[in-house]
Amino acid sequence: FMSPPSDNSTPPDQIEVFYAFDTEAYTSVKNSVYLCKDSLGNGPHTLKYKARDASGNEEAEKSVSFTVNIEGN
């Protein structure tokens, strides 16, 4: 989804990624390529995300919209 900010010295495993579903507060993750959400109801949703390097450089927020449509959900 993104190309993290870089100060040209921050190792990739030290770049902090933040994400939020819909109107939730951002959650911080490091060293992960998976985002996990226990439950999303059927309907439209938005995933917002951004990254910050060790020098504090933070990229602009980005987002992707999607729809969950699971029978019986």
PDB file of N, CA, C and O in Angstrom:
ATOM      1  N   PHE A   1       0.802  -1.200   0.000  1.00  0.00           N
ATOM      2  CA  PHE A   1       0.000   0.000   0.000  1.00  0.00           C
ATOM      3  C   PHE A   1       0.844   1.263   0.000  1.00  0.00           C
ATOM      4  O   PHE A   1       0.381   2.304  -0.363  1.00  0.00           O
ATOM      5  N   MET A   2       2.043   1.224   0.518  1.00  0.00           N
ATOM      6  CA  MET A   2       2.747   2.477   0.719  1.00  0.00           C
ATOM      7  C   MET A   2       4.232   2.352   0.502  1.00  0.00           C
ATOM      8  O   MET A   2       4.781   1.279   0.512  1.00  0.00           O
ATOM      9  N   SER A   3       4.859   3.473   0.335  1.00  0.00           N
ATOM     10  CA  SER A   3       6.310   3.543   0.328  1.00  0.00           C
ATOM     11  C   SER A   3       6.677   4.434   1.517  1.00  0.00           C
ATOM     12  O   SER A   3       6.422   5.633   1.494  1.00  0.00           O
ATOM     13  N   PRO A   4       7.213   3.846   2.590  1.00  0.00           N
ATOM     14  CA  PRO A   4       7.468   4.587   3.823  1.00  0.00           C
ATOM     15  C   PRO A   4       8.448   5.741   3.632  1.00  0.00           C
ATOM     16  O   PRO A   4       9.267   5.707   2.719  1.00  0.00           O
ATOM     17  N   PRO A   5       8.362   6.743   4.501  1.00  0.00           N
ATOM     18  CA  PRO A   5       9.328   7.828   4.445  1.00  0.00           C
ATOM     19  C   PRO A   5      10.707   7.283   4.779  1.00  0.00           C
ATOM     20  O   PRO A   5      10.829   6.255   5.415  1.00  0.00           O
ATOM     21  N   SER A   6      11.726   7.959   4.348  1.00  0.00           N
ATOM     22  CA  SER A   6      13.070   7.469   4.624  1.00  0.00           C
ATOM     23  C   SER A   6      14.020   8.621   4.881  1.00  0.00           C
ATOM     24  O   SER A   6      14.001   9.622   4.184  1.00  0.00           O
ATOM     25  N   ASP A   7      14.828   8.459   5.906  1.00  0.00           N
ATOM     26  CA  ASP A   7      15.888   9.437   6.161  1.00  0.00           C
ATOM     27  C   ASP A   7      17.201   8.895   5.616  1.00  0.00           C
ATOM     28  O   ASP A   7      18.262   9.381   5.931  1.00  0.00           O
ATOM     29  N   ASN A   8      17.112   7.848   4.798  1.00  0.00           N
ATOM     30  CA  ASN A   8      18.252   7.180   4.184  1.00  0.00           C
ATOM     31  C   ASN A   8      19.170   6.512   5.188  1.00  0.00           C
ATOM     32  O   ASN A   8      20.280   6.131   4.852  1.00  0.00           O
ATOM     33  N   SER A   9      18.738   6.407   6.434  1.00  0.00           N
ATOM     34  CA  SER A   9      19.544   5.689   7.417  1.00  0.00           C
ATOM     35  C   SER A   9      18.696   4.803   8.316  1.00  0.00           C
ATOM     36  O   SER A   9      19.236   4.029   9.085  1.00  0.00           O
ATOM     37  N   THR A  10      17.375   4.904   8.247  1.00  0.00           N
ATOM     38  CA  THR A  10      16.515   4.067   9.083  1.00  0.00           C
ATOM     39  C   THR A  10      16.358   2.694   8.442  1.00  0.00           C
ATOM     40  O   THR A  10      15.850   2.595   7.322  1.00  0.00           O
ATOM     41  N   PRO A  11      16.780   1.639   9.133  1.00  0.00           N
ATOM     42  CA  PRO A  11      16.569   0.289   8.594  1.00  0.00           C
ATOM     43  C   PRO A  11      15.069   0.026   8.453  1.00  0.00           C
ATOM     44  O   PRO A  11      14.275   0.518   9.263  1.00  0.00           O
ATOM     45  N   PRO A  12      14.657  -0.723   7.450  1.00  0.00           N
ATOM     46  CA  PRO A  12      13.234  -0.992   7.233  1.00  0.00           C
ATOM     47  C   PRO A  12      12.515  -1.544   8.455  1.00  0.00           C
ATOM     48  O   PRO A  12      11.357  -1.238   8.684  1.00  0.00           O
ATOM     49  N   ASP A  13      13.222  -2.351   9.263  1.00  0.00           N
ATOM     50  CA  ASP A  13      12.555  -2.930  10.433  1.00  0.00           C
ATOM     51  C   ASP A  13      12.346  -1.922  11.559  1.00  0.00           C
ATOM     52  O   ASP A  13      11.750  -2.239  12.573  1.00  0.00           O
ATOM     53  N   GLN A  14      12.811  -0.697  11.388  1.00  0.00           N
ATOM     54  CA  GLN A  14      12.607   0.334  12.404  1.00  0.00           C
ATOM     55  C   GLN A  14      11.622   1.411  11.949  1.00  0.00           C
ATOM     56  O   GLN A  14      11.388   2.390  12.647  1.00  0.00           O
ATOM     57  N   ILE A  15      11.059   1.242  10.768  1.00  0.00           N
ATOM     58  CA  ILE A  15      10.035   2.177  10.303  1.00  0.00           C
ATOM     59  C   ILE A  15       8.715   1.790  10.959  1.00  0.00           C
ATOM     60  O   ILE A  15       8.320   0.620  10.957  1.00  0.00           O
ATOM     61  N   GLU A  16       8.079   2.750  11.561  1.00  0.00           N
ATOM     62  CA  GLU A  16       6.832   2.512  12.278  1.00  0.00           C
ATOM     63  C   GLU A  16       5.656   2.829  11.360  1.00  0.00           C
ATOM     64  O   GLU A  16       5.601   3.885  10.744  1.00  0.00           O
ATOM     65  N   VAL A  17       4.730   1.894  11.283  1.00  0.00           N
ATOM     66  CA  VAL A  17       3.545   2.050  10.446  1.00  0.00           C
ATOM     67  C   VAL A  17       2.341   2.235  11.358  1.00  0.00           C
ATOM     68  O   VAL A  17       2.217   1.577  12.395  1.00  0.00           O
ATOM     69  N   PHE A  18       1.459   3.138  10.968  1.00  0.00           N
ATOM     70  CA  PHE A  18       0.235   3.407  11.718  1.00  0.00           C
ATOM     71  C   PHE A  18      -0.944   3.113  10.804  1.00  0.00           C
ATOM     72  O   PHE A  18      -0.911   3.450   9.626  1.00  0.00           O
ATOM     73  N   TYR A  19      -1.979   2.490  11.353  1.00  0.00           N
ATOM     74  CA  TYR A  19      -3.179   2.243  10.553  1.00  0.00           C
ATOM     75  C   TYR A  19      -4.421   2.405  11.417  1.00  0.00           C
ATOM     76  O   TYR A  19      -4.365   2.298  12.642  1.00  0.00           O
ATOM     77  N   ALA A  20      -5.541   2.680  10.751  1.00  0.00           N
ATOM     78  CA  ALA A  20      -6.821   2.826  11.450  1.00  0.00           C
ATOM     79  C   ALA A  20      -7.941   2.417  10.503  1.00  0.00           C
ATOM     80  O   ALA A  20      -7.919   2.757   9.318  1.00  0.00           O
ATOM     81  N   PHE A  21      -8.891   1.676  11.032  1.00  0.00           N
ATOM     82  CA  PHE A  21     -10.082   1.319  10.273  1.00  0.00           C
ATOM     83  C   PHE A  21     -11.197   2.297  10.613  1.00  0.00           C
ATOM     84  O   PHE A  21     -11.443   2.588  11.796  1.00  0.00           O
ATOM     85  N   ASP A  22     -11.840   2.809   9.601  1.00  0.00           N
ATOM     86  CA  ASP A  22     -12.988   3.701   9.739  1.00  0.00           C
ATOM     87  C   ASP A  22     -12.662   4.886  10.653  1.00  0.00           C
ATOM     88  O   ASP A  22     -11.721   5.607  10.378  1.00  0.00           O
ATOM     89  N   THR A  23     -13.368   5.057  11.757  1.00  0.00           N
ATOM     90  CA  THR A  23     -13.157   6.222  12.630  1.00  0.00           C
ATOM     91  C   THR A  23     -12.313   5.899  13.860  1.00  0.00           C
ATOM     92  O   THR A  23     -12.199   6.718  14.763  1.00  0.00           O
ATOM     93  N   GLU A  24     -11.723   4.710  13.897  1.00  0.00           N
ATOM     94  CA  GLU A  24     -10.908   4.318  15.051  1.00  0.00           C
ATOM     95  C   GLU A  24      -9.612   5.123  15.119  1.00  0.00           C
ATOM     96  O   GLU A  24      -9.154   5.685  14.128  1.00  0.00           O
ATOM     97  N   ALA A  25      -9.010   5.146  16.298  1.00  0.00           N
ATOM     98  CA  ALA A  25      -7.704   5.784  16.485  1.00  0.00           C
ATOM     99  C   ALA A  25      -6.626   4.936  15.802  1.00  0.00           C
ATOM    100  O   ALA A  25      -6.788   3.724  15.623  1.00  0.00           O
ATOM    101  N   TYR A  26      -5.533   5.582  15.443  1.00  0.00           N
ATOM    102  CA  TYR A  26      -4.426   4.870  14.806  1.00  0.00           C
ATOM    103  C   TYR A  26      -3.810   3.844  15.754  1.00  0.00           C
ATOM    104  O   TYR A  26      -3.705   4.072  16.952  1.00  0.00           O
ATOM    105  N   THR A  27      -3.395   2.722  15.186  1.00  0.00           N
ATOM    106  CA  THR A  27      -2.654   1.676  15.881  1.00  0.00           C
ATOM    107  C   THR A  27      -1.266   1.629  15.268  1.00  0.00           C
ATOM    108  O   THR A  27      -1.118   1.726  14.046  1.00  0.00           O
ATOM    109  N   SER A  28      -0.242   1.481  16.093  1.00  0.00           N
ATOM    110  CA  SER A  28       1.140   1.450  15.625  1.00  0.00           C
ATOM    111  C   SER A  28       1.627   0.007  15.529  1.00  0.00           C
ATOM    112  O   SER A  28       1.349  -0.804  16.412  1.00  0.00           O
ATOM    113  N   VAL A  29       2.345  -0.296  14.461  1.00  0.00           N
ATOM    114  CA  VAL A  29       2.946  -1.621  14.304  1.00  0.00           C
ATOM    115  C   VAL A  29       4.366  -1.465  13.778  1.00  0.00           C
ATOM    116  O   VAL A  29       4.685  -0.522  13.076  1.00  0.00           O
ATOM    117  N   LYS A  30       5.230  -2.399  14.160  1.00  0.00           N
ATOM    118  CA  LYS A  30       6.591  -2.479  13.630  1.00  0.00           C
ATOM    119  C   LYS A  30       6.840  -3.925  13.245  1.00  0.00           C
ATOM    120  O   LYS A  30       6.311  -4.849  13.855  1.00  0.00           O
ATOM    121  N   ASN A  31       7.663  -4.113  12.252  1.00  0.00           N
ATOM    122  CA  ASN A  31       8.081  -5.462  11.838  1.00  0.00           C
ATOM    123  C   ASN A  31       6.908  -6.357  11.474  1.00  0.00           C
ATOM    124  O   ASN A  31       6.911  -7.539  11.795  1.00  0.00           O
ATOM    125  N   SER A  32       5.882  -5.824  10.851  1.00  0.00           N
ATOM    126  CA  SER A  32       4.739  -6.638  10.474  1.00  0.00           C
ATOM    127  C   SER A  32       4.303  -6.294   9.058  1.00  0.00           C
ATOM    128  O   SER A  32       4.329  -5.139   8.657  1.00  0.00           O
ATOM    129  N   VAL A  33       3.914  -7.316   8.335  1.00  0.00           N
ATOM    130  CA  VAL A  33       3.376  -7.077   7.006  1.00  0.00           C
ATOM    131  C   VAL A  33       1.882  -7.390   6.963  1.00  0.00           C
ATOM    132  O   VAL A  33       1.266  -7.358   5.922  1.00  0.00           O
ATOM    133  N   TYR A  34       1.300  -7.705   8.126  1.00  0.00           N
ATOM    134  CA  TYR A  34      -0.111  -8.049   8.205  1.00  0.00           C
ATOM    135  C   TYR A  34      -0.851  -7.038   9.060  1.00  0.00           C
ATOM    136  O   TYR A  34      -0.342  -6.571  10.070  1.00  0.00           O
ATOM    137  N   LEU A  35      -2.069  -6.731   8.651  1.00  0.00           N
ATOM    138  CA  LEU A  35      -2.980  -5.945   9.467  1.00  0.00           C
ATOM    139  C   LEU A  35      -4.114  -6.869   9.848  1.00  0.00           C
ATOM    140  O   LEU A  35      -4.622  -7.604   9.011  1.00  0.00           O
ATOM    141  N   CYS A  36      -4.503  -6.819  11.103  1.00  0.00           N
ATOM    142  CA  CYS A  36      -5.525  -7.734  11.576  1.00  0.00           C
ATOM    143  C   CYS A  36      -6.645  -6.956  12.249  1.00  0.00           C
ATOM    144  O   CYS A  36      -6.405  -6.075  13.065  1.00  0.00           O
ATOM    145  N   LYS A  37      -7.853  -7.293  11.905  1.00  0.00           N
ATOM    146  CA  LYS A  37      -9.027  -6.692  12.523  1.00  0.00           C
ATOM    147  C   LYS A  37      -9.943  -7.835  12.900  1.00  0.00           C
ATOM    148  O   LYS A  37     -10.321  -8.648  12.056  1.00  0.00           O
ATOM    149  N   ASP A  38     -10.295  -7.925  14.177  1.00  0.00           N
ATOM    150  CA  ASP A  38     -11.115  -9.044  14.652  1.00  0.00           C
ATOM    151  C   ASP A  38     -12.466  -9.116  13.959  1.00  0.00           C
ATOM    152  O   ASP A  38     -12.949 -10.184  13.639  1.00  0.00           O
ATOM    153  N   SER A  39     -13.099  -7.971  13.741  1.00  0.00           N
ATOM    154  CA  SER A  39     -14.430  -8.007  13.169  1.00  0.00           C
ATOM    155  C   SER A  39     -14.729  -6.712  12.418  1.00  0.00           C
ATOM    156  O   SER A  39     -14.559  -5.625  12.956  1.00  0.00           O
ATOM    157  N   LEU A  40     -15.150  -6.853  11.203  1.00  0.00           N
ATOM    158  CA  LEU A  40     -15.664  -5.725  10.425  1.00  0.00           C
ATOM    159  C   LEU A  40     -17.024  -6.160   9.901  1.00  0.00           C
ATOM    160  O   LEU A  40     -17.142  -7.206   9.259  1.00  0.00           O
ATOM    161  N   GLY A  41     -18.045  -5.388  10.179  1.00  0.00           N
ATOM    162  CA  GLY A  41     -19.377  -5.722   9.698  1.00  0.00           C
ATOM    163  C   GLY A  41     -19.484  -5.533   8.201  1.00  0.00           C
ATOM    164  O   GLY A  41     -18.647  -4.880   7.567  1.00  0.00           O
ATOM    165  N   ASN A  42     -20.527  -6.109   7.641  1.00  0.00           N
ATOM    166  CA  ASN A  42     -20.785  -5.905   6.221  1.00  0.00           C
ATOM    167  C   ASN A  42     -20.985  -4.429   5.941  1.00  0.00           C
ATOM    168  O   ASN A  42     -21.513  -3.690   6.773  1.00  0.00           O
ATOM    169  N   GLY A  43     -20.540  -3.999   4.780  1.00  0.00           N
ATOM    170  CA  GLY A  43     -20.726  -2.613   4.378  1.00  0.00           C
ATOM    171  C   GLY A  43     -19.409  -1.960   4.023  1.00  0.00           C
ATOM    172  O   GLY A  43     -18.350  -2.595   4.031  1.00  0.00           O
ATOM    173  N   PRO A  44     -19.472  -0.664   3.732  1.00  0.00           N
ATOM    174  CA  PRO A  44     -18.263   0.057   3.325  1.00  0.00           C
ATOM    175  C   PRO A  44     -17.345   0.360   4.507  1.00  0.00           C
ATOM    176  O   PRO A  44     -17.817   0.611   5.622  1.00  0.00           O
ATOM    177  N   HIS A  45     -16.042   0.315   4.255  1.00  0.00           N
ATOM    178  CA  HIS A  45     -15.036   0.604   5.280  1.00  0.00           C
ATOM    179  C   HIS A  45     -13.886   1.359   4.633  1.00  0.00           C
ATOM    180  O   HIS A  45     -13.694   1.314   3.417  1.00  0.00           O
ATOM    181  N   THR A  46     -13.100   2.022   5.475  1.00  0.00           N
ATOM    182  CA  THR A  46     -11.913   2.730   5.022  1.00  0.00           C
ATOM    183  C   THR A  46     -10.746   2.353   5.912  1.00  0.00           C
ATOM    184  O   THR A  46     -10.868   2.334   7.140  1.00  0.00           O
ATOM    185  N   LEU A  47      -9.619   2.051   5.298  1.00  0.00           N
ATOM    186  CA  LEU A  47      -8.367   1.800   6.010  1.00  0.00           C
ATOM    187  C   LEU A  47      -7.459   2.992   5.736  1.00  0.00           C
ATOM    188  O   LEU A  47      -7.158   3.293   4.585  1.00  0.00           O
ATOM    189  N   LYS A  48      -7.065   3.700   6.817  1.00  0.00           N
ATOM    190  CA  LYS A  48      -6.116   4.813   6.697  1.00  0.00           C
ATOM    191  C   LYS A  48      -4.758   4.315   7.159  1.00  0.00           C
ATOM    192  O   LYS A  48      -4.675   3.501   8.076  1.00  0.00           O
ATOM    193  N   TYR A  49      -3.681   4.840   6.562  1.00  0.00           N
ATOM    194  CA  TYR A  49      -2.349   4.396   6.955  1.00  0.00           C
ATOM    195  C   TYR A  49      -1.303   5.465   6.655  1.00  0.00           C
ATOM    196  O   TYR A  49      -1.498   6.332   5.814  1.00  0.00           O
ATOM    197  N   LYS A  50      -0.204   5.380   7.398  1.00  0.00           N
ATOM    198  CA  LYS A  50       0.937   6.268   7.204  1.00  0.00           C
ATOM    199  C   LYS A  50       2.136   5.637   7.889  1.00  0.00           C
ATOM    200  O   LYS A  50       1.991   4.669   8.644  1.00  0.00           O
ATOM    201  N   ALA A  51       3.328   6.153   7.638  1.00  0.00           N
ATOM    202  CA  ALA A  51       4.547   5.603   8.229  1.00  0.00           C
ATOM    203  C   ALA A  51       5.447   6.731   8.710  1.00  0.00           C
ATOM    204  O   ALA A  51       5.361   7.858   8.237  1.00  0.00           O
ATOM    205  N   ARG A  52       6.319   6.388   9.680  1.00  0.00           N
ATOM    206  CA  ARG A  52       7.266   7.364  10.232  1.00  0.00           C
ATOM    207  C   ARG A  52       8.618   6.691  10.397  1.00  0.00           C
ATOM    208  O   ARG A  52       8.723   5.577  10.907  1.00  0.00           O
ATOM    209  N   ASP A  53       9.686   7.381   9.975  1.00  0.00           N
ATOM    210  CA  ASP A  53      11.023   6.815  10.129  1.00  0.00           C
ATOM    211  C   ASP A  53      11.626   7.250  11.460  1.00  0.00           C
ATOM    212  O   ASP A  53      11.016   7.995  12.232  1.00  0.00           O
ATOM    213  N   ALA A  54      12.837   6.787  11.746  1.00  0.00           N
ATOM    214  CA  ALA A  54      13.487   7.036  13.040  1.00  0.00           C
ATOM    215  C   ALA A  54      13.783   8.512  13.270  1.00  0.00           C
ATOM    216  O   ALA A  54      13.917   8.947  14.413  1.00  0.00           O
ATOM    217  N   SER A  55      13.866   9.300  12.206  1.00  0.00           N
ATOM    218  CA  SER A  55      14.123  10.735  12.361  1.00  0.00           C
ATOM    219  C   SER A  55      12.849  11.534  12.584  1.00  0.00           C
ATOM    220  O   SER A  55      12.885  12.744  12.749  1.00  0.00           O
ATOM    221  N   GLY A  56      11.703  10.844  12.580  1.00  0.00           N
ATOM    222  CA  GLY A  56      10.435  11.518  12.803  1.00  0.00           C
ATOM    223  C   GLY A  56       9.762  12.008  11.537  1.00  0.00           C
ATOM    224  O   GLY A  56       8.729  12.675  11.607  1.00  0.00           O
ATOM    225  N   ASN A  57      10.327  11.699  10.378  1.00  0.00           N
ATOM    226  CA  ASN A  57       9.690  12.068   9.117  1.00  0.00           C
ATOM    227  C   ASN A  57       8.446  11.209   8.934  1.00  0.00           C
ATOM    228  O   ASN A  57       8.530   9.986   8.975  1.00  0.00           O
ATOM    229  N   GLU A  58       7.309  11.855   8.760  1.00  0.00           N
ATOM    230  CA  GLU A  58       6.054  11.118   8.633  1.00  0.00           C
ATOM    231  C   GLU A  58       5.427  11.414   7.282  1.00  0.00           C
ATOM    232  O   GLU A  58       5.328  12.573   6.869  1.00  0.00           O
ATOM    233  N   GLU A  59       5.011  10.355   6.598  1.00  0.00           N
ATOM    234  CA  GLU A  59       4.361  10.545   5.306  1.00  0.00           C
ATOM    235  C   GLU A  59       2.928  11.011   5.507  1.00  0.00           C
ATOM    236  O   GLU A  59       2.350  10.834   6.572  1.00  0.00           O
ATOM    237  N   ALA A  60       2.363  11.594   4.479  1.00  0.00           N
ATOM    238  CA  ALA A  60       0.965  12.020   4.521  1.00  0.00           C
ATOM    239  C   ALA A  60       0.061  10.794   4.618  1.00  0.00           C
ATOM    240  O   ALA A  60       0.382   9.725   4.090  1.00  0.00           O
ATOM    241  N   GLU A  61      -1.049  10.968   5.307  1.00  0.00           N
ATOM    242  CA  GLU A  61      -2.022   9.884   5.435  1.00  0.00           C
ATOM    243  C   GLU A  61      -2.535   9.479   4.057  1.00  0.00           C
ATOM    244  O   GLU A  61      -2.777  10.320   3.191  1.00  0.00           O
ATOM    245  N   LYS A  62      -2.668   8.184   3.882  1.00  0.00           N
ATOM    246  CA  LYS A  62      -3.261   7.618   2.674  1.00  0.00           C
ATOM    247  C   LYS A  62      -4.435   6.758   3.108  1.00  0.00           C
ATOM    248  O   LYS A  62      -4.540   6.404   4.282  1.00  0.00           O
ATOM    249  N   SER A  63      -5.293   6.397   2.168  1.00  0.00           N
ATOM    250  CA  SER A  63      -6.428   5.544   2.531  1.00  0.00           C
ATOM    251  C   SER A  63      -6.853   4.683   1.357  1.00  0.00           C
ATOM    252  O   SER A  63      -6.546   4.981   0.196  1.00  0.00           O
ATOM    253  N   VAL A  64      -7.537   3.618   1.697  1.00  0.00           N
ATOM    254  CA  VAL A  64      -8.138   2.736   0.705  1.00  0.00           C
ATOM    255  C   VAL A  64      -9.533   2.382   1.229  1.00  0.00           C
ATOM    256  O   VAL A  64      -9.710   2.109   2.416  1.00  0.00           O
ATOM    257  N   SER A  65     -10.512   2.444   0.347  1.00  0.00           N
ATOM    258  CA  SER A  65     -11.884   2.090   0.717  1.00  0.00           C
ATOM    259  C   SER A  65     -12.229   0.730   0.132  1.00  0.00           C
ATOM    260  O   SER A  65     -11.766   0.374  -0.956  1.00  0.00           O
ATOM    261  N   PHE A  66     -13.042  -0.026   0.865  1.00  0.00           N
ATOM    262  CA  PHE A  66     -13.435  -1.361   0.431  1.00  0.00           C
ATOM    263  C   PHE A  66     -14.780  -1.703   1.061  1.00  0.00           C
ATOM    264  O   PHE A  66     -15.236  -1.029   1.984  1.00  0.00           O
ATOM    265  N   THR A  67     -15.395  -2.750   0.566  1.00  0.00           N
ATOM    266  CA  THR A  67     -16.692  -3.198   1.090  1.00  0.00           C
ATOM    267  C   THR A  67     -16.587  -4.650   1.525  1.00  0.00           C
ATOM    268  O   THR A  67     -16.029  -5.479   0.801  1.00  0.00           O
ATOM    269  N   VAL A  68     -17.099  -4.929   2.722  1.00  0.00           N
ATOM    270  CA  VAL A  68     -17.194  -6.304   3.228  1.00  0.00           C
ATOM    271  C   VAL A  68     -18.608  -6.793   2.906  1.00  0.00           C
ATOM    272  O   VAL A  68     -19.594  -6.096   3.176  1.00  0.00           O
ATOM    273  N   ASN A  69     -18.685  -7.960   2.316  1.00  0.00           N
ATOM    274  CA  ASN A  69     -19.987  -8.549   1.971  1.00  0.00           C
ATOM    275  C   ASN A  69     -19.892 -10.055   2.180  1.00  0.00           C
ATOM    276  O   ASN A  69     -19.654 -10.810   1.245  1.00  0.00           O
ATOM    277  N   ILE A  70     -20.065 -10.468   3.427  1.00  0.00           N
ATOM    278  CA  ILE A  70     -19.952 -11.877   3.782  1.00  0.00           C
ATOM    279  C   ILE A  70     -21.320 -12.361   4.253  1.00  0.00           C
ATOM    280  O   ILE A  70     -21.883 -11.830   5.217  1.00  0.00           O
ATOM    281  N   GLU A  71     -21.842 -13.356   3.591  1.00  0.00           N
ATOM    282  CA  GLU A  71     -23.170 -13.887   3.943  1.00  0.00           C
ATOM    283  C   GLU A  71     -23.152 -14.375   5.391  1.00  0.00           C
ATOM    284  O   GLU A  71     -22.222 -15.054   5.818  1.00  0.00           O
ATOM    285  N   GLY A  72     -24.154 -14.003   6.145  1.00  0.00           N
ATOM    286  CA  GLY A  72     -24.261 -14.411   7.549  1.00  0.00           C
ATOM    287  C   GLY A  72     -23.465 -13.552   8.497  1.00  0.00           C
ATOM    288  O   GLY A  72     -23.428 -13.811   9.690  1.00  0.00           O
ATOM    289  N   ASN A  73     -22.815 -12.510   7.996  1.00  0.00           N
ATOM    290  CA  ASN A  73     -21.999 -11.637   8.852  1.00  0.00           C
ATOM    291  C   ASN A  73     -22.860 -10.567   9.473  1.00  0.00           C
ATOM    292  O   ASN A  73     -23.618  -9.908   8.880  1.00  0.00           O
TER     293      ASN A  73
END
